[in-house]
XYZ file of C-alpha atoms in Angstrom:
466
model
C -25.468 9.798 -31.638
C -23.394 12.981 -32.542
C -21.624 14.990 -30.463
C -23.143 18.056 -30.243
C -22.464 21.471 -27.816
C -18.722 20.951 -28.547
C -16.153 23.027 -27.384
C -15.267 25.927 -29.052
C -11.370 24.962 -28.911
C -11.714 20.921 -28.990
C -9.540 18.302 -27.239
C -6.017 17.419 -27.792
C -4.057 14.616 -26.554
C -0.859 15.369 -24.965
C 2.268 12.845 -23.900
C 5.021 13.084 -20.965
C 7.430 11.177 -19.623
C 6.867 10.702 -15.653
C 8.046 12.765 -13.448
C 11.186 10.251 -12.346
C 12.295 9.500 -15.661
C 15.433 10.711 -16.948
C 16.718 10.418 -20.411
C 20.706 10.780 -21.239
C 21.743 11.385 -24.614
C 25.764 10.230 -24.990
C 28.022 10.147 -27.751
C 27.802 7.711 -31.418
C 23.888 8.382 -30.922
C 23.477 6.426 -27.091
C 20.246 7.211 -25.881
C 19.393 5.334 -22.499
C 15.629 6.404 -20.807
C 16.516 5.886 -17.259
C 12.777 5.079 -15.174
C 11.743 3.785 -11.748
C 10.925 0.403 -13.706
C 14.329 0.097 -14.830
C 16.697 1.169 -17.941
C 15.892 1.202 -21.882
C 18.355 1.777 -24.134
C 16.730 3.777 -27.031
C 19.871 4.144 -29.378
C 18.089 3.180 -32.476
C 15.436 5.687 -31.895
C 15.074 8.105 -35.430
C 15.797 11.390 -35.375
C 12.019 12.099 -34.953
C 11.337 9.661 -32.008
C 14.449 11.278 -29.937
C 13.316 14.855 -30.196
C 9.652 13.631 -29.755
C 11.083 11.656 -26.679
C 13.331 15.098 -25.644
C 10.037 17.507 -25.716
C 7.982 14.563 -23.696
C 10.715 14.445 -20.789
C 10.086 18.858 -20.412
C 6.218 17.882 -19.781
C 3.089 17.779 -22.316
C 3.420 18.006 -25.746
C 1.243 17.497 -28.519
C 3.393 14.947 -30.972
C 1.494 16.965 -33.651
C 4.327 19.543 -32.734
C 6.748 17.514 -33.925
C 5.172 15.967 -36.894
C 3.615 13.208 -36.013
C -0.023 12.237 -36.299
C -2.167 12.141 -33.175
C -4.515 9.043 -32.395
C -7.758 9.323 -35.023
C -10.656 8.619 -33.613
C -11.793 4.880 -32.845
C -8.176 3.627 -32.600
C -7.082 1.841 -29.459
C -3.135 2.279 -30.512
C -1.423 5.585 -32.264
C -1.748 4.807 -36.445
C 1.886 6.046 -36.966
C 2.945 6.407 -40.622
C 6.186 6.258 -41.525
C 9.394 4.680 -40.534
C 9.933 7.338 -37.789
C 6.694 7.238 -36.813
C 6.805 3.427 -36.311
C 9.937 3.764 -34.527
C 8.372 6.207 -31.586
C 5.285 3.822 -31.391
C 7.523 0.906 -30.437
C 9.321 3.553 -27.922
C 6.186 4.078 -26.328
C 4.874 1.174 -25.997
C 8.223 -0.215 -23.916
C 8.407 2.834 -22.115
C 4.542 2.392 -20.783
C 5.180 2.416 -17.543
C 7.020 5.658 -17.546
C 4.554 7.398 -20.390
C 1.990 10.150 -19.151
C -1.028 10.475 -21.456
C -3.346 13.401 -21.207
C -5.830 15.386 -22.448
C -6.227 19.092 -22.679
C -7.590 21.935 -24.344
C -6.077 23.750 -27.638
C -5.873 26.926 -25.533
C -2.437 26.142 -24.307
C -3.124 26.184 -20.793
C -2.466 22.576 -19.744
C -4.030 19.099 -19.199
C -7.597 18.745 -17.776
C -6.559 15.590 -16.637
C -3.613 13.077 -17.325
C -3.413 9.601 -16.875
C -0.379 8.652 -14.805
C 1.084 4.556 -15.039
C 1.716 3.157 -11.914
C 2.797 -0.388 -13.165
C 5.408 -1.143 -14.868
C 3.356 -2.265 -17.938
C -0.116 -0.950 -17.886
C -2.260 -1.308 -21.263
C -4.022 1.864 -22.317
C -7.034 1.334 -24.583
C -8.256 4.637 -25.861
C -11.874 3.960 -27.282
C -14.888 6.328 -27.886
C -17.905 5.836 -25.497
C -21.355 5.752 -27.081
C -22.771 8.736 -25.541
C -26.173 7.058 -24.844
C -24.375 3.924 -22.880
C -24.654 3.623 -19.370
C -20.852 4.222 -17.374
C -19.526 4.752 -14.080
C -16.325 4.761 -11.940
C -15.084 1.269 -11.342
C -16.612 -0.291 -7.799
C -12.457 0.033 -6.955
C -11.932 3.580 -7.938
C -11.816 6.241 -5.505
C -11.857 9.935 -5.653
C -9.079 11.336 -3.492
C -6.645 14.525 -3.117
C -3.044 13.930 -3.448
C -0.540 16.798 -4.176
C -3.394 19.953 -4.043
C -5.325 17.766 -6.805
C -8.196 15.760 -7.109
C -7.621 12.029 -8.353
C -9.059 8.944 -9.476
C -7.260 5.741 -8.186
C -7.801 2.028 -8.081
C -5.757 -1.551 -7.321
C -7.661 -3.081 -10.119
C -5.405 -1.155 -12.956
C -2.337 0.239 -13.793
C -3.423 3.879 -14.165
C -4.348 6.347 -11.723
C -5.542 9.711 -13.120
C -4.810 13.389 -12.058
C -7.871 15.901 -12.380
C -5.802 18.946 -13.017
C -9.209 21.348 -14.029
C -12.671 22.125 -12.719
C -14.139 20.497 -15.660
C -12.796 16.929 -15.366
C -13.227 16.805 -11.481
C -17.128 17.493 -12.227
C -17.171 14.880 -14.317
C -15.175 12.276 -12.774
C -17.564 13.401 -9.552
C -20.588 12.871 -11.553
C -20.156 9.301 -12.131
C -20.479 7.469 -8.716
C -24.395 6.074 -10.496
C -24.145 4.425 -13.714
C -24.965 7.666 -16.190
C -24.240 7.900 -20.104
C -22.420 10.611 -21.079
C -24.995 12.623 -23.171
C -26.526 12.881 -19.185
C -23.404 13.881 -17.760
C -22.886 16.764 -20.187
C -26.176 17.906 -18.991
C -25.969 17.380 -15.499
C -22.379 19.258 -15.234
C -22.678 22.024 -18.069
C -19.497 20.765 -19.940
C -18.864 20.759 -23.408
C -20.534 17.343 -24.388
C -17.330 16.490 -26.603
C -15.032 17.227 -23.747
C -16.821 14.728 -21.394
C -16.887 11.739 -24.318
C -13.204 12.388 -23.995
C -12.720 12.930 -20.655
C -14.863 9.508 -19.884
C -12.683 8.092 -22.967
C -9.451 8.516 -21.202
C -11.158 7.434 -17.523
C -12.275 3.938 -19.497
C -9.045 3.720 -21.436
C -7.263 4.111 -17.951
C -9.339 1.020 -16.511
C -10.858 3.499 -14.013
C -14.235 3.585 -15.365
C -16.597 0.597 -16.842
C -19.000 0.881 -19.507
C -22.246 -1.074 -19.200
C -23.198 -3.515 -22.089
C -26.488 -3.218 -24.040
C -28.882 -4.120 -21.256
C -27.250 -1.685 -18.895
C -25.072 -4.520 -16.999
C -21.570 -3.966 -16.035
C -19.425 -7.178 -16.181
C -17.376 -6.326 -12.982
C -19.997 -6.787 -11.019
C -20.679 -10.532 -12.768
C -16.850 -11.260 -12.619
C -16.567 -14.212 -10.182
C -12.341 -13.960 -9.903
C -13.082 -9.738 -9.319
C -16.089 -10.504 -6.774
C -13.266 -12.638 -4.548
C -12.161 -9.189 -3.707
C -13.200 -5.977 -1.853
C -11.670 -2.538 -2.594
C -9.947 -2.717 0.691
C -8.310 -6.271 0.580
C -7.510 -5.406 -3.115
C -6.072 -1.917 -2.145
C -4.356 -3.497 1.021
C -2.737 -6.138 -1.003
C -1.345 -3.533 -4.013
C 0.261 -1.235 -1.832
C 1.656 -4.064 -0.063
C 3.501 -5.536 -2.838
C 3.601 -2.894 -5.668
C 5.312 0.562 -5.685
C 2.272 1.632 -6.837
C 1.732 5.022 -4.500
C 3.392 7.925 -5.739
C 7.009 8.162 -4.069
C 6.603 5.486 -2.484
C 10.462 3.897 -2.581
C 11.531 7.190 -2.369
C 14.303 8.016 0.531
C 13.153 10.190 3.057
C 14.683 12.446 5.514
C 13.284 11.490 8.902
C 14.884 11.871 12.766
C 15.973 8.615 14.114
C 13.059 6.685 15.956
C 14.235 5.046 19.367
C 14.826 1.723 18.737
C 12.597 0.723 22.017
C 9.526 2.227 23.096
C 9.794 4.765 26.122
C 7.875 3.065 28.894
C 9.144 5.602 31.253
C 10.321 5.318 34.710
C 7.274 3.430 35.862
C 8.585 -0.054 38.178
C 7.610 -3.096 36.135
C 7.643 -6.405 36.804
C 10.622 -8.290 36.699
C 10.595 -11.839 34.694
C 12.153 -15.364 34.573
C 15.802 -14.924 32.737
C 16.680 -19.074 32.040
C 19.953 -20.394 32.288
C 19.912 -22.665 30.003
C 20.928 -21.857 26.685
C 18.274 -23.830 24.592
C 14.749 -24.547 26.030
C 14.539 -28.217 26.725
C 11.228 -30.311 25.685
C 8.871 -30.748 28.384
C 9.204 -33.846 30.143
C 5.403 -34.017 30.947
C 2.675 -31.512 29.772
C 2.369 -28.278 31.517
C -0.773 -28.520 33.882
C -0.507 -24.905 34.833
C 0.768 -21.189 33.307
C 3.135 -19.438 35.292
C 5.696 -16.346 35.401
C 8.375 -18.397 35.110
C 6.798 -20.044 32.004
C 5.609 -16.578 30.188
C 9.824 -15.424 31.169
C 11.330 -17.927 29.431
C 9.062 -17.620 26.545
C 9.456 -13.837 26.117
C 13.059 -14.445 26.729
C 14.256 -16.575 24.207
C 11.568 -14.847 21.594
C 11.270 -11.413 21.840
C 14.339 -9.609 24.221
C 17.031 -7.389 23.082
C 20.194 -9.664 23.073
C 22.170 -6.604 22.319
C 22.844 -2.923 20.704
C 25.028 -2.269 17.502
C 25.630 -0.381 15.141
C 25.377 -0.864 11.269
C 26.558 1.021 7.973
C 23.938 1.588 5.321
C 23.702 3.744 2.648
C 27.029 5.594 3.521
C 25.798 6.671 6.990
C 25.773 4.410 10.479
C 23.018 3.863 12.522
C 22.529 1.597 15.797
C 20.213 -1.389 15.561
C 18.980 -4.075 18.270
C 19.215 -7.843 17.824
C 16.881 -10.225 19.187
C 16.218 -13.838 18.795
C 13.724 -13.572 16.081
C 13.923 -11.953 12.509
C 13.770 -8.354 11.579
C 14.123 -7.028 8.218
C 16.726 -4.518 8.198
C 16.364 -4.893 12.183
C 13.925 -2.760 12.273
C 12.763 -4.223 14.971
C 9.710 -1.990 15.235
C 7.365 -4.497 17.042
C 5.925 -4.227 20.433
C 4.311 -6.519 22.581
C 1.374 -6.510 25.036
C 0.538 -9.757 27.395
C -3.160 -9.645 28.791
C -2.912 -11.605 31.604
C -5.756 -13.843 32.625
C -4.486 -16.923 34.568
C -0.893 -16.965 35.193
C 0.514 -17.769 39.088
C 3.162 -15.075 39.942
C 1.560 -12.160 37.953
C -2.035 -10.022 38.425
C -4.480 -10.053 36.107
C -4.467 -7.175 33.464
C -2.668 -5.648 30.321
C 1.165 -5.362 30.277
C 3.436 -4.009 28.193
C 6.524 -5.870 27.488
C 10.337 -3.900 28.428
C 12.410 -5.913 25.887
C 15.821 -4.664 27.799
C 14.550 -4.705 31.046
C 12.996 -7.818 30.613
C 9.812 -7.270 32.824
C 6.501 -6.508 32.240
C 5.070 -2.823 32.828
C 1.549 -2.119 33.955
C -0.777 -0.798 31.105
C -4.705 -1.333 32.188
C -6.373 -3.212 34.811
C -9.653 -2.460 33.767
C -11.533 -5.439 34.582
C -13.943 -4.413 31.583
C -11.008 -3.512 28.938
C -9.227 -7.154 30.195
C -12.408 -9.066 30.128
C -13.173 -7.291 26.461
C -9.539 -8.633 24.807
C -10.220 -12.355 26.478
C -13.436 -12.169 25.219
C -12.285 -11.498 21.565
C -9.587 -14.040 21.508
C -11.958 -16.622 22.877
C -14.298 -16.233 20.140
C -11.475 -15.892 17.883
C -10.302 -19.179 18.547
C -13.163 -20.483 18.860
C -13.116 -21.821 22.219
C -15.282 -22.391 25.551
C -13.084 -20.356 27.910
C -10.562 -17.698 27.830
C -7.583 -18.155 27.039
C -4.292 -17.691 29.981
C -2.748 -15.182 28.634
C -3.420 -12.993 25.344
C -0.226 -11.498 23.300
C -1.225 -8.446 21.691
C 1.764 -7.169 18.910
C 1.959 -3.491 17.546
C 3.824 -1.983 15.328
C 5.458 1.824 15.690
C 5.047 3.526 12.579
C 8.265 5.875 13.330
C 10.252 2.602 13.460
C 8.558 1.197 10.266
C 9.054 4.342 8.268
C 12.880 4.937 9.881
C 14.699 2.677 7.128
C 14.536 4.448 3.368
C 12.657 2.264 0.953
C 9.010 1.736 0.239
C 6.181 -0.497 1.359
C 6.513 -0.058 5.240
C 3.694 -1.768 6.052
C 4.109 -5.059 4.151
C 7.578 -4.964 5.790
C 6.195 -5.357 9.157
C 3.924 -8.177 8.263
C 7.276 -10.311 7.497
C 8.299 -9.194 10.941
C 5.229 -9.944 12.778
C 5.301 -13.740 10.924
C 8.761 -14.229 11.779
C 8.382 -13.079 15.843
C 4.280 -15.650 15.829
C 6.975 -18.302 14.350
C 9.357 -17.722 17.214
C 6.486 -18.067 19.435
C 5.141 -21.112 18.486
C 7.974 -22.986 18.377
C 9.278 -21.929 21.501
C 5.852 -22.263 23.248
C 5.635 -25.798 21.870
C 9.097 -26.729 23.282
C 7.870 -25.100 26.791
C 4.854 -27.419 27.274
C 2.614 -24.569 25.972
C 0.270 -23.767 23.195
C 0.310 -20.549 21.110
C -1.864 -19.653 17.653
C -2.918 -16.885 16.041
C -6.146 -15.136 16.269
C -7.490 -11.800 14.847
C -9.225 -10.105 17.878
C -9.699 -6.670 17.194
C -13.206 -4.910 17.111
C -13.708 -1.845 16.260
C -10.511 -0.229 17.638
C -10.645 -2.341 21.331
C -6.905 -3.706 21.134
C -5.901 0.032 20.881
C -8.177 1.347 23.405
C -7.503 -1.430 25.695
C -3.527 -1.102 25.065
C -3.723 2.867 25.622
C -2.308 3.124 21.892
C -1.595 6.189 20.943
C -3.006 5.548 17.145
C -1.623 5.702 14.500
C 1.607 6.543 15.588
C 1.272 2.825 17.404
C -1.403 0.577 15.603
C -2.113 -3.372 16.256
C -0.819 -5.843 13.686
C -1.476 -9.495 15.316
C -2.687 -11.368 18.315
C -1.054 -14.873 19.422
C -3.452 -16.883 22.466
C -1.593 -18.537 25.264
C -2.309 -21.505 27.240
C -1.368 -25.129 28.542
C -0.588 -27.752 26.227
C -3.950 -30.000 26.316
């Protein structure tokens, strides 16, 4: 099919270099492209590819601007002519991680959209979309505002895409149902050859599929992609890849206390040992006590001591404890639901690591019953457990160290303080495992968290040694 009801200005790619690249031109030719995925040293870069390269880092350009031939139409890679030409292909393609591709109009007025790397080598395939096959957004894109604009962003590819103009956010909108374009020009009164292109750029990107000839798409047949959801795929990403925009970036932030303010409130005052390693049981544990669930919290989760550390140029205090923190951060909390422990009442407690003692939280015989409940199915068991230890995390303290991935840092920290647990419960006489208990926000109702500047991260059960 043609493409007919075309614009009366027509399409026109445009290239960039990212926002956080910087390019420094030094003497005897050096040129060195300095990105967040690393340096490139682009000294043998003609004279062509350099100003091509100096034009890119001020923000879109058309390379036709500085002599240089745009992508025809059908090609999946630029068809550079030309020695100089040649020479700025290979520059792109080992700069992909830091190169911006989009698409405007030839009215001057900037991009409708652009597509924006966020891996350090993504693959963009530019290929025209028959207009009569079925597409759609990938089942892992989402729609979402970021920065005043409208984007399109998944974990399943390197690319995320900025809709910068009424015309691509109508399209990118219209394709949450499998539609061919020829419909979507239709449906949202754009130029059809501006949506093939838009669409072009979305598939190119990864962030749209094209169905085959019997209107299938092959994500939804792909048994390694069907292992995932969007949220476990998402989850993982951002956990492990600077993939969010800024993330790694240092930000200026008040200190966050480096223990949560339980306020004046009279706790309950635990077990301190004497002993300076806990000594095997000599027979099992036939009942859980205060003086048990003291030691425990004392040799695995109480503030040994307050210092102070240099990083970055500037000093800051930290607190040590007995189990791993990276960058003692030290953000964790912990909650002990009580259920059958002589010395203490039944209920939810909050943990004073300096004080050492346990501060009321809940006594709700509902909200208590609910978390033993939980863990008891969690573990699969046929009675609740003694005690429950809920752990949170304080998103002040997670974000209060500059760097990126917060989140996946406190996952170490949670897996190094369930480790500390174990062990130390096993040496005690006691049993301790992991369960995931939380249902529909209980934990943070039950724990009065104040979400989500506090949020639940894990759950270890308690009990005797059977």
């Amino acid at each position: 099919m043609e493409l007919r009801d075309r614009s009366p200005l027509g399409t026109i790619p445009l290239f960039s270099l990212a926002e956080d690249s910087l390019l420094e031109f030094g003497e005897d030719g050096v040129l060195v492209a300095i990105t967040r995925w690393g340096e490139f040293d682009l000294s043998a870069a003609t004279p062509l590819a350099r100003e091509a390269l100096r034009r890119m880092a001020l923000g879109p350009v058309s390379l036709e601007n500085v002599g240089v031939p745009t992508t025809p139409a059908g090609a999946v890679t630029p068809a550079w002519t030309g020695a100089d030409d040649a020479s700025l292909d290979a520059i792109l393609t080992r700069l992909a991680g830091s190169v911006v591709r989009s698409l405007g109009l030839r009215d001057g007025m900037g991009p409708l959209l652009s597509v924006v790397p966020v891996a350090s080598a993504p693959v963009f395939a530019h290929t025209p979309v028959d207009l009569e096959r079925l597409v759609r957004l990938s089942r892992f894109s989402a729609l979402r505002s970021r920065d005043a604009k409208l984007t399109v962003e998944s974990p399943s590819t390197g690319y995320h895409a900025v809709l910068a103009q009424p015309w691509a956010v109508r399209v990118a909108a219209a394709l949450g149902r499998p539609t061919a374009v020829a419909e979507l020009a239709a449906e949202t009164g754009v130029p059809l050859d501006v949506v093939a292109e838009v669409v072009a750029y979305l598939v190119g990107a990864g962030l749209v599929v094209v169905a085959d000839q019997e209107g299938r798409f092959a994500e939804d047949d792909d048994q390694v992609l069907g292992l995932w959801s969007y949220e476990e795929l998402l989850f993982h990403v951002n956990s492990r890849d600077w993939r969010v925009v800024g993330a790694g970036e240092a930000v200026e932030r008040p200190p966050a206390p480096l223990v949560k303010d339980v306020g004046a409130a009279t706790g309950i005052l635990l077990h301190r040992p004497v002993a300076a390693e806990p000594s095997p049981a000599a027979a099992p544990v036939r009942a859980f006590d205060a003086a048990l669930l003291g030691e425990l919290l004392f040799r695995t989760a109480r503030v040994t001591s307050v210092d102070t550390v240099r990083r970055g140029g500037t000093r800051r205090e930290v607190t040590r404890r007995p189990y791993y923190s990276v960058d003692c951060l030290y953000e964790l909390e912990l909650y002990v639901t009580v259920n059958r422990c002589r010395g203490l009442p039944r209920g939810i407690h909050h943990f004073d690591p300096v004080g050492h003692r346990l501060v009321p939280v809940n006594d709700d015989p509902a909200d208590v019953a609910a978390m033993l409940d939980m863990a008891m199915v969690a573990a699969a068991s046929r009675r609740r457990p003694a005690a429950l230890i809920s752990v949170t995390a304080r998103a002040d303290r997670m974000a209060s160290v500059p760097g990126g991935l917060p989140y996946a840092r406190t996952l170490l920290n949670l897996g190094a303080l369930q480790q500390s647990l174990f062990l130390t419960a096993a040496a005690l006489g006691l049993t301790a495992r992991a369960v995931v208990v939380d249902a529909g926000g209980q934990v943070g109702r039950a724990l009065k968290l104040d979400w989500p500047s506090e949020v639940g991260v894990g759950e270890s059960i308690l009990d005797v040694a059977r």
